[in-house]
Amino acid sequence: PRAWSGASLLMRLSNGYINRRPLMDRDGSGVSSLLGLDGFVVRGQLLEEATGEWWLAVERTEDRAWCERCGVRATGHGRRRVVLRDLPITDRPVVLVWAKRLWRCAEPACPVRTWSEECDEIAPRAVLTERTRAEICRRVGPGEQSVARAARDFGVSWHAAMKGSHSPEWID
């Protein structure tokens, strides 16, 4: 078996096919419930054998949106791939590739043109899910783990772990 780099896996997940076969034949609901992110479904999964990381292609289950300004139903305007780290599954690091929907207001007179999906579990421009940030904060704070160890455990840079460990909203 060939070892794939993260970028190669991302391209394979983005295209949705491996060797001209779909990544998953089903809706991924079993893996989706194992992931445990409400409102998300897993559409594909790959295990990177070189690093032991699970790469999961995910998307939101909600497939409709309305413009917050004028109330008109939005139309799809493409997707943007967002790569994030999440909590480990079966002691393996998890990388999420979120196919984040872009929406466009269909009303020509509306000043709002386009926007992207948002969710509470993932902050804008984040590299970690919120629950992963909370776990890093717990480990580095009361758990008395080093930032370097937490970064290694979650497969992120020291700077990302340090930023996650100093989130005031997670400190009790």
XYZ file of C-alpha atoms in Angstrom:
172
model
C 0.000 0.000 0.000
C 1.119 3.480 -0.851
C 1.608 6.030 1.937
C -0.234 9.247 1.112
C 0.646 12.690 2.368
C -2.021 14.908 3.899
C -2.279 16.997 0.728
C -2.749 13.897 -1.429
C -5.409 12.580 0.926
C -7.155 15.937 0.847
C -7.299 15.821 -2.944
C -8.617 12.252 -2.866
C -11.270 13.179 -0.312
C -12.186 16.316 -2.252
C -12.785 14.354 -5.428
C -14.762 11.725 -3.526
C -13.306 8.761 -5.373
C -10.498 6.264 -4.941
C -9.509 4.265 -7.997
C -12.779 5.311 -9.662
C -14.902 3.908 -6.820
C -16.845 6.058 -4.364
C -15.211 6.448 -0.952
C -18.382 5.211 0.747
C -21.425 3.534 -0.704
C -23.666 4.533 2.215
C -24.443 7.775 3.973
C -21.749 7.176 6.583
C -24.235 7.320 9.464
C -22.299 4.755 11.530
C -19.094 6.744 11.281
C -21.095 9.968 11.678
C -22.493 8.827 15.018
C -19.006 7.735 16.107
C -17.736 11.212 15.208
C -20.443 12.766 17.382
C -20.635 16.226 15.795
C -24.307 17.212 15.669
C -25.463 18.344 12.257
C -22.540 16.732 10.405
C -22.417 13.573 8.326
C -19.278 11.716 7.250
C -19.163 11.302 3.471
C -15.767 9.625 3.180
C -12.967 8.231 5.282
C -9.360 7.276 4.746
C -6.722 5.967 7.107
C -3.297 7.422 6.383
C -1.107 4.460 7.202
C 2.140 6.445 7.458
C 0.872 8.605 10.344
C -2.101 6.564 11.553
C -4.467 9.521 11.094
C -8.135 9.190 10.172
C -9.079 11.656 7.442
C -12.849 12.179 7.398
C -14.705 14.099 4.683
C -17.659 15.768 6.423
C -20.477 18.123 5.527
C -23.472 19.659 7.255
C -26.787 17.824 7.033
C -28.743 21.051 6.502
C -28.966 21.626 2.762
C -31.048 24.808 2.708
C -30.339 28.359 3.790
C -32.119 31.696 3.737
C -30.681 35.158 3.498
C -30.634 36.726 6.968
C -31.163 40.186 5.460
C -34.127 39.710 3.097
C -35.377 36.179 3.921
C -35.128 34.819 0.359
C -34.069 31.199 -0.022
C -30.394 31.042 -0.948
C -28.870 29.077 -3.785
C -25.669 27.076 -3.606
C -22.553 28.908 -4.743
C -19.941 26.156 -4.410
C -17.935 24.732 -1.530
C -14.743 25.555 0.291
C -12.634 22.817 1.877
C -11.691 23.479 5.514
C -9.143 21.214 7.196
C -9.427 20.867 10.997
C -8.182 18.681 13.814
C -10.735 16.926 15.987
C -10.718 14.626 19.006
C -9.084 11.238 18.421
C -11.224 8.221 17.516
C -9.958 4.885 18.840
C -6.696 6.574 19.863
C -6.022 7.758 16.320
C -5.679 11.446 15.440
C -8.572 12.754 13.351
C -8.395 15.279 10.523
C -11.730 16.625 9.297
C -12.108 17.920 5.754
C -15.284 19.989 5.917
C -16.906 20.724 2.564
C -18.244 24.087 3.746
C -21.096 25.351 1.596
C -21.083 28.817 0.077
C -24.476 30.450 -0.366
C -25.723 33.241 -2.619
C -28.796 35.401 -2.107
C -31.110 35.046 -5.093
C -32.665 38.501 -4.626
C -30.903 40.962 -6.989
C -31.819 43.998 -4.851
C -30.391 42.495 -1.646
C -27.029 43.956 -0.541
C -25.945 40.559 0.802
C -24.311 38.673 -2.035
C -22.602 35.540 -0.671
C -21.797 33.950 2.684
C -20.536 30.632 3.978
C -21.933 28.028 6.339
C -21.290 28.497 10.020
C -21.659 26.257 13.047
C -21.073 26.512 16.780
C -18.695 23.533 16.853
C -16.173 25.190 14.518
C -15.063 28.808 14.840
C -14.354 30.828 11.678
C -10.810 30.311 10.361
C -10.135 27.688 13.056
C -7.704 24.779 12.805
C -9.295 22.955 15.770
C -12.894 22.086 16.564
C -14.210 23.754 19.722
C -14.314 20.475 21.615
C -10.674 19.839 20.697
C -9.723 23.294 21.977
C -11.562 22.502 25.207
C -9.700 19.192 25.595
C -6.310 20.818 24.977
C -7.196 23.490 27.529
C -8.191 20.819 30.058
C -5.002 18.836 29.502
C -2.651 21.800 29.680
C -4.473 23.478 32.585
C -5.732 21.095 35.290
C -4.152 18.063 33.596
C -0.713 19.701 33.878
C 0.453 18.400 30.523
C 2.951 20.405 28.538
C 1.775 22.339 25.503
C 4.281 20.384 23.398
C 2.773 17.059 24.522
C -0.788 18.238 23.770
C 0.355 19.463 20.344
C 1.940 16.081 19.624
C -1.154 14.173 20.820
C -3.467 16.164 18.538
C -1.098 16.489 15.592
C -1.014 20.291 15.610
C 1.750 22.852 15.909
C 2.892 24.100 19.295
C 1.405 27.514 18.449
C -2.049 26.048 17.675
C -2.030 24.072 20.940
C -0.864 27.127 22.887
C -3.628 29.256 21.397
C -6.195 26.532 22.202
C -4.911 26.167 25.764
C -5.439 29.841 26.561
C -9.043 30.229 25.513
C -10.738 32.172 28.327
C -14.177 30.712 27.595
C -12.880 27.203 28.418
C -11.172 28.055 31.694
C -13.379 27.293 34.690
